[in-house]
């Protein structure tokens, strides 16, 4: 892995600023007893700042892999930083005001802030897409690394795209948080009002569907899949099969496919108005099928070939253009 000193500096600086904001928000959670839409008012800036730390540091590392289009990648990263700053400033300002930042159209000022946030989210997503396209075109020598990076980015883009579903007009009355349907545009929950009974820490609904669950899981494929590959490399000295790059590639293929299927499953579950922690029989059957497929794929990936025959195919040994 390249030295962190070569990582995109604005992304690293922004991540440091978000780490500081996370600390401030954690203090706010302890000393500020205000509740907004059923959650502590400082929970949103805390969760968003922590998420931005992971998101931006990962992108800062991924940009070092580029062999072409580096200037375009840097500018796309600049845009991500700018839009991230705007979004976090609006979220923090609304917390200080005691108002919702998301979906709030109660006043002209609130509506203007929400419209600005909507535009920054679209621009941030488009800038990440630019980086993804550049990484799809770049030449990465190790095929497992290439797949972990590209698969993570594409699933993260799909997960981030679920945020657009939340911004659509909701048919569910928004009774929580002293806001009615006329004061909001969009919702996290499906089938129930935002702000109802929820899971600890995440705040996801326990009585209806919640699009934040697949949104979160999808976006963090950006970290999970590369970290999985790093774990495989670190375990290689102890487990002989993992020393083979072909085996690691096949395991990453299984992980990418399984992760994408998981995001699709919990998205489908949320859209049916079903809480993440209360799946019905159909959801459990689909989850069991995904788990079985992943277990079968893992077993196949670890299976050794006959003596004298290399386990890597020619395609698995070649670098990816």
Coordinates of C-alpha atoms in Angstrom, one line a residue:
X1 CA 0.0 0.0 0.0
X2 CA 1.3 3.5 -0.9
X3 CA 2.4 5.9 1.9
X4 CA -0.5 8.0 3.2
X5 CA 1.7 11.1 2.4
X6 CA 0.9 10.5 -1.3
X7 CA -2.9 10.4 -0.7
X8 CA -5.1 13.2 -1.9
X9 CA -4.4 15.9 0.7
X10 CA -7.7 17.8 0.7
X11 CA -9.5 14.5 1.3
X12 CA -7.2 13.7 4.2
X13 CA -7.6 17.2 5.7
X14 CA -11.4 17.0 5.3
X15 CA -11.3 13.5 7.0
X16 CA -9.4 15.0 9.9
X17 CA -11.9 17.8 10.2
X18 CA -14.7 15.3 10.2
X19 CA -13.0 13.3 13.0
X20 CA -12.9 16.5 15.0
X21 CA -16.6 17.1 14.3
X22 CA -17.3 13.6 15.4
X23 CA -15.7 14.3 18.8
X24 CA -17.7 17.6 19.1
X25 CA -20.9 15.7 18.2
X26 CA -20.1 13.0 20.7
X27 CA -19.8 15.7 23.4
X28 CA -23.1 17.1 22.1
X29 CA -24.8 13.7 22.6
X30 CA -23.7 13.7 26.2
X31 CA -24.5 17.3 27.2
X32 CA -27.4 18.3 24.9
X33 CA -30.6 16.5 25.8
X34 CA -32.6 17.8 22.8
X35 CA -34.4 15.1 20.7
X36 CA -35.4 15.6 17.0
X37 CA -37.5 13.2 15.1
X38 CA -37.2 10.6 17.8
X39 CA -33.3 10.7 18.0
X40 CA -30.7 12.8 19.9
X41 CA -30.2 15.9 17.9
X42 CA -26.4 15.4 17.7
X43 CA -26.8 11.9 16.3
X44 CA -27.0 12.9 12.7
X45 CA -23.8 15.0 12.6
X46 CA -22.0 12.3 14.5
X47 CA -23.0 9.6 12.1
X48 CA -22.3 11.7 9.0
X49 CA -18.9 12.8 10.2
X50 CA -17.8 9.3 11.0
X51 CA -19.1 8.1 7.7
X52 CA -17.2 10.9 5.8
X53 CA -14.0 10.0 7.6
X54 CA -14.2 6.4 6.3
X55 CA -15.5 7.4 2.8
X56 CA -12.9 10.1 2.1
X57 CA -9.9 8.2 3.5
X58 CA -10.8 5.3 1.3
X59 CA -11.1 7.4 -1.8
X60 CA -7.8 9.2 -0.9
X61 CA -6.1 5.8 -1.0
X62 CA -7.9 4.6 -4.1
X63 CA -6.7 7.7 -6.1
X64 CA -3.1 6.5 -5.6
X65 CA -3.9 3.5 -7.8
X66 CA -4.7 5.6 -10.9
X67 CA -2.3 5.3 -13.8
X68 CA -4.3 7.5 -16.1
X69 CA -6.6 10.5 -15.6
X70 CA -5.0 11.5 -12.4
X71 CA -5.7 15.2 -12.9
X72 CA -9.4 14.4 -13.5
X73 CA -9.4 12.2 -10.4
X74 CA -7.9 15.0 -8.3
X75 CA -10.5 17.5 -9.4
X76 CA -13.3 15.0 -8.8
X77 CA -11.9 14.6 -5.2
X78 CA -11.8 18.4 -4.8
X79 CA -15.5 18.5 -5.7
X80 CA -16.2 15.7 -3.1
X81 CA -14.5 17.7 -0.4
X82 CA -16.4 20.9 -1.4
X83 CA -19.8 19.3 -1.4
X84 CA -19.0 17.4 1.8
X85 CA -18.1 20.7 3.5
X86 CA -21.4 22.3 2.3
X87 CA -23.4 19.3 3.5
X88 CA -21.9 19.1 6.9
X89 CA -22.1 22.9 7.5
X90 CA -25.9 22.7 6.7
X91 CA -26.4 19.7 9.0
X92 CA -24.5 21.4 11.8
X93 CA -26.3 24.7 11.4
X94 CA -29.7 23.0 11.5
X95 CA -28.7 21.1 14.7
X96 CA -27.7 24.5 16.3
X97 CA -31.1 25.8 15.2
X98 CA -32.9 22.8 16.5
X99 CA -34.3 22.0 13.0
X100 CA -34.2 19.0 10.7
X101 CA -31.6 19.2 7.9
X102 CA -33.1 16.5 5.7
X103 CA -36.5 16.7 4.0
X104 CA -37.4 19.9 5.8
X105 CA -39.4 22.4 3.8
X106 CA -41.2 24.0 6.7
X107 CA -39.9 27.5 5.9
X108 CA -38.4 29.2 2.9
X109 CA -35.0 29.1 4.6
X110 CA -35.3 25.4 5.6
X111 CA -36.4 24.6 2.0
X112 CA -33.5 26.5 0.5
X113 CA -31.0 24.6 2.7
X114 CA -32.6 21.3 1.8
X115 CA -32.5 22.1 -1.9
X116 CA -28.8 23.0 -1.6
X117 CA -28.2 19.7 0.2
X118 CA -30.0 17.9 -2.6
X119 CA -27.8 19.4 -5.2
X120 CA -24.6 18.7 -3.3
X121 CA -25.6 15.1 -2.9
X122 CA -26.1 14.7 -6.6
X123 CA -22.8 16.4 -7.4
X124 CA -20.9 14.3 -4.8
X125 CA -22.4 11.1 -6.3
X126 CA -21.4 12.2 -9.8
X127 CA -17.8 13.0 -8.7
X128 CA -17.5 9.6 -7.1
X129 CA -18.8 8.1 -10.4
X130 CA -16.0 9.9 -12.2
X131 CA -13.4 8.3 -9.9
X132 CA -15.1 4.9 -10.3
X133 CA -14.9 5.2 -14.1
X134 CA -11.2 6.2 -13.9
X135 CA -10.5 3.2 -11.7
X136 CA -12.3 0.9 -14.1
X137 CA -10.0 2.1 -16.9
X138 CA -6.8 2.0 -14.9
X139 CA -4.3 -0.9 -15.0
X140 CA -4.1 -2.6 -11.6
X141 CA -1.6 -5.4 -11.5
X142 CA -3.2 -7.6 -8.9
X143 CA -6.6 -8.8 -10.1
X144 CA -8.0 -9.4 -6.6
X145 CA -7.1 -5.8 -5.7
X146 CA -8.7 -4.5 -8.9
X147 CA -11.9 -6.4 -8.2
X148 CA -12.1 -5.4 -4.5
X149 CA -11.6 -1.7 -5.4
X150 CA -14.0 -1.6 -8.4
X151 CA -16.6 -3.9 -6.8
X152 CA -16.6 -1.8 -3.7
X153 CA -16.9 1.4 -5.6
X154 CA -19.8 0.2 -7.8
X155 CA -21.7 -1.2 -4.9
X156 CA -21.1 2.0 -2.9
X157 CA -22.5 4.1 -5.8
X158 CA -25.6 1.9 -5.8
X159 CA -25.9 2.3 -2.1
X160 CA -25.5 6.0 -2.3
X161 CA -28.0 6.2 -5.1
X162 CA -30.6 4.8 -2.6
X163 CA -30.5 8.3 -1.0
X164 CA -32.4 9.6 -4.0
X165 CA -35.3 7.3 -3.2
X166 CA -35.5 8.9 0.3
X167 CA -35.8 12.4 -1.2
X168 CA -38.9 11.5 -3.3
X169 CA -42.3 12.6 -2.0
X170 CA -43.5 10.2 0.7
X171 CA -47.0 8.8 1.0
X172 CA -46.4 8.3 4.8
X173 CA -47.6 11.1 7.1
X174 CA -44.6 12.7 8.8
X175 CA -46.1 13.1 12.3
X176 CA -42.8 12.9 14.2
X177 CA -40.7 15.9 15.0
X178 CA -43.6 18.4 15.0
X179 CA -43.7 18.3 11.2
X180 CA -46.7 17.3 9.1
X181 CA -46.7 16.2 5.5
X182 CA -46.8 19.8 4.2
X183 CA -43.5 20.5 6.0
X184 CA -41.4 17.6 4.6
X185 CA -40.3 16.3 1.2
X186 CA -39.2 12.6 1.5
X187 CA -38.5 10.2 4.3
X188 CA -36.2 7.5 5.6
X189 CA -38.9 5.1 6.7
X190 CA -41.3 3.1 4.5
X191 CA -44.8 2.5 5.8
X192 CA -44.4 4.3 9.1
X193 CA -43.6 7.9 10.0
X194 CA -40.0 8.9 10.6
X195 CA -39.1 9.2 14.3
X196 CA -41.0 6.1 15.5
X197 CA -39.5 3.2 17.5
X198 CA -36.0 2.5 16.3
X199 CA -32.8 0.5 16.8
X200 CA -30.2 1.8 19.2
X201 CA -27.2 3.6 17.6
X202 CA -28.3 3.4 14.0
X203 CA -31.8 4.8 14.6
X204 CA -33.3 2.5 11.9
X205 CA -37.0 1.8 12.3
X206 CA -38.1 -1.3 14.1
X207 CA -41.8 -1.0 13.0
X208 CA -41.4 -0.3 9.2
X209 CA -38.9 -0.4 6.4
X210 CA -35.9 1.9 6.6
X211 CA -33.9 2.9 3.5
X212 CA -31.0 4.0 5.6
X213 CA -30.1 0.3 6.2
X214 CA -29.3 -0.6 2.5
X215 CA -27.9 2.9 2.0
X216 CA -25.4 2.4 4.9
X217 CA -24.5 -1.2 4.0
X218 CA -24.1 -0.4 0.3
X219 CA -21.9 2.7 0.8
X220 CA -19.6 0.9 3.1
X221 CA -18.8 -1.8 0.6
X222 CA -16.1 0.8 -0.3
X223 CA -14.3 -0.2 2.9
X224 CA -15.4 -3.7 3.5
X225 CA -14.3 -5.3 0.3
X226 CA -10.7 -3.8 0.2
X227 CA -10.4 -4.7 4.0
X228 CA -11.4 -8.2 3.2
X229 CA -8.6 -8.5 0.6
X230 CA -6.1 -7.0 3.1
X231 CA -7.2 -9.6 5.6
X232 CA -6.7 -12.4 3.1
X233 CA -3.2 -11.2 2.3
X234 CA -2.3 -10.9 6.0
X235 CA -3.7 -14.5 6.7
X236 CA -1.8 -15.9 3.7
X237 CA 1.4 -16.8 5.7
X238 CA -0.7 -19.0 8.0
X239 CA -3.1 -20.5 5.4
X240 CA -1.4 -22.0 2.4
X241 CA -4.3 -21.7 0.0
X242 CA -4.4 -18.0 0.5
X243 CA -0.9 -17.6 -0.8
X244 CA -2.2 -18.2 -4.3
X245 CA -3.4 -15.0 -6.0
X246 CA -5.9 -17.0 -7.9
X247 CA -7.6 -18.3 -4.7
X248 CA -7.7 -14.7 -3.3
X249 CA -9.3 -13.5 -6.6
X250 CA -12.0 -16.2 -6.4
X251 CA -12.8 -15.4 -2.8
X252 CA -13.1 -11.7 -3.6
X253 CA -15.5 -12.6 -6.5
X254 CA -17.7 -14.5 -4.0
X255 CA -17.5 -11.6 -1.6
X256 CA -18.5 -9.0 -4.2
X257 CA -21.4 -11.1 -5.5
X258 CA -22.6 -11.9 -2.0
X259 CA -22.3 -8.3 -0.8
X260 CA -24.3 -7.0 -3.9
X261 CA -27.0 -9.7 -3.2
X262 CA -27.2 -8.6 0.4
X263 CA -27.7 -4.9 -0.5
X264 CA -30.4 -5.9 -3.0
X265 CA -32.1 -8.1 -0.4
X266 CA -32.3 -5.5 2.4
X267 CA -33.3 -2.8 -0.2
X268 CA -36.2 -5.1 -1.2
X269 CA -37.0 -5.7 2.4
X270 CA -37.1 -2.0 3.2
X271 CA -39.2 -1.1 0.2
X272 CA -41.8 -3.7 1.4
X273 CA -42.1 -1.7 4.7
X274 CA -40.4 -4.5 6.6
X275 CA -38.0 -3.7 9.6
X276 CA -34.5 -5.0 9.1
X277 CA -34.6 -6.9 12.4
X278 CA -38.1 -8.4 11.8
X279 CA -37.7 -10.3 8.4
X280 CA -40.6 -12.4 7.2
X281 CA -40.3 -16.0 5.9
X282 CA -39.6 -14.9 2.3
X283 CA -36.8 -12.6 3.4
X284 CA -35.3 -15.3 5.5
X285 CA -35.4 -17.8 2.7
X286 CA -33.7 -15.3 0.3
X287 CA -31.0 -14.6 3.0
X288 CA -30.5 -18.4 3.4
X289 CA -30.1 -18.8 -0.4
X290 CA -27.5 -16.0 -0.5
X291 CA -25.6 -17.5 2.5
X292 CA -25.7 -21.0 0.9
X293 CA -24.4 -19.6 -2.4
X294 CA -21.6 -17.7 -0.6
X295 CA -20.6 -20.8 1.3
X296 CA -20.6 -23.0 -1.8
X297 CA -18.6 -20.4 -3.7
X298 CA -16.1 -20.1 -0.8
X299 CA -15.6 -23.8 -0.8
X300 CA -15.1 -23.9 -4.5
X301 CA -12.6 -21.0 -4.3
X302 CA -10.5 -22.8 -1.7
X303 CA -10.5 -26.2 -3.4
X304 CA -7.0 -27.1 -4.6
X305 CA -6.3 -28.5 -8.0
X306 CA -4.7 -31.8 -8.8
X307 CA -0.9 -32.0 -8.2
X308 CA 1.1 -30.5 -11.0
X309 CA -1.7 -28.2 -12.2
X310 CA -1.5 -24.6 -11.2
X311 CA -4.7 -23.3 -9.5
X312 CA -4.6 -20.0 -11.3
X313 CA -5.9 -19.6 -14.8
X314 CA -4.1 -17.5 -17.3
X315 CA -6.7 -14.9 -17.0
X316 CA -6.3 -14.7 -13.3
X317 CA -2.6 -14.1 -13.5
X318 CA -2.8 -11.3 -16.0
X319 CA -3.0 -7.6 -14.8
X320 CA -6.3 -5.8 -15.4
X321 CA -6.2 -3.0 -17.9

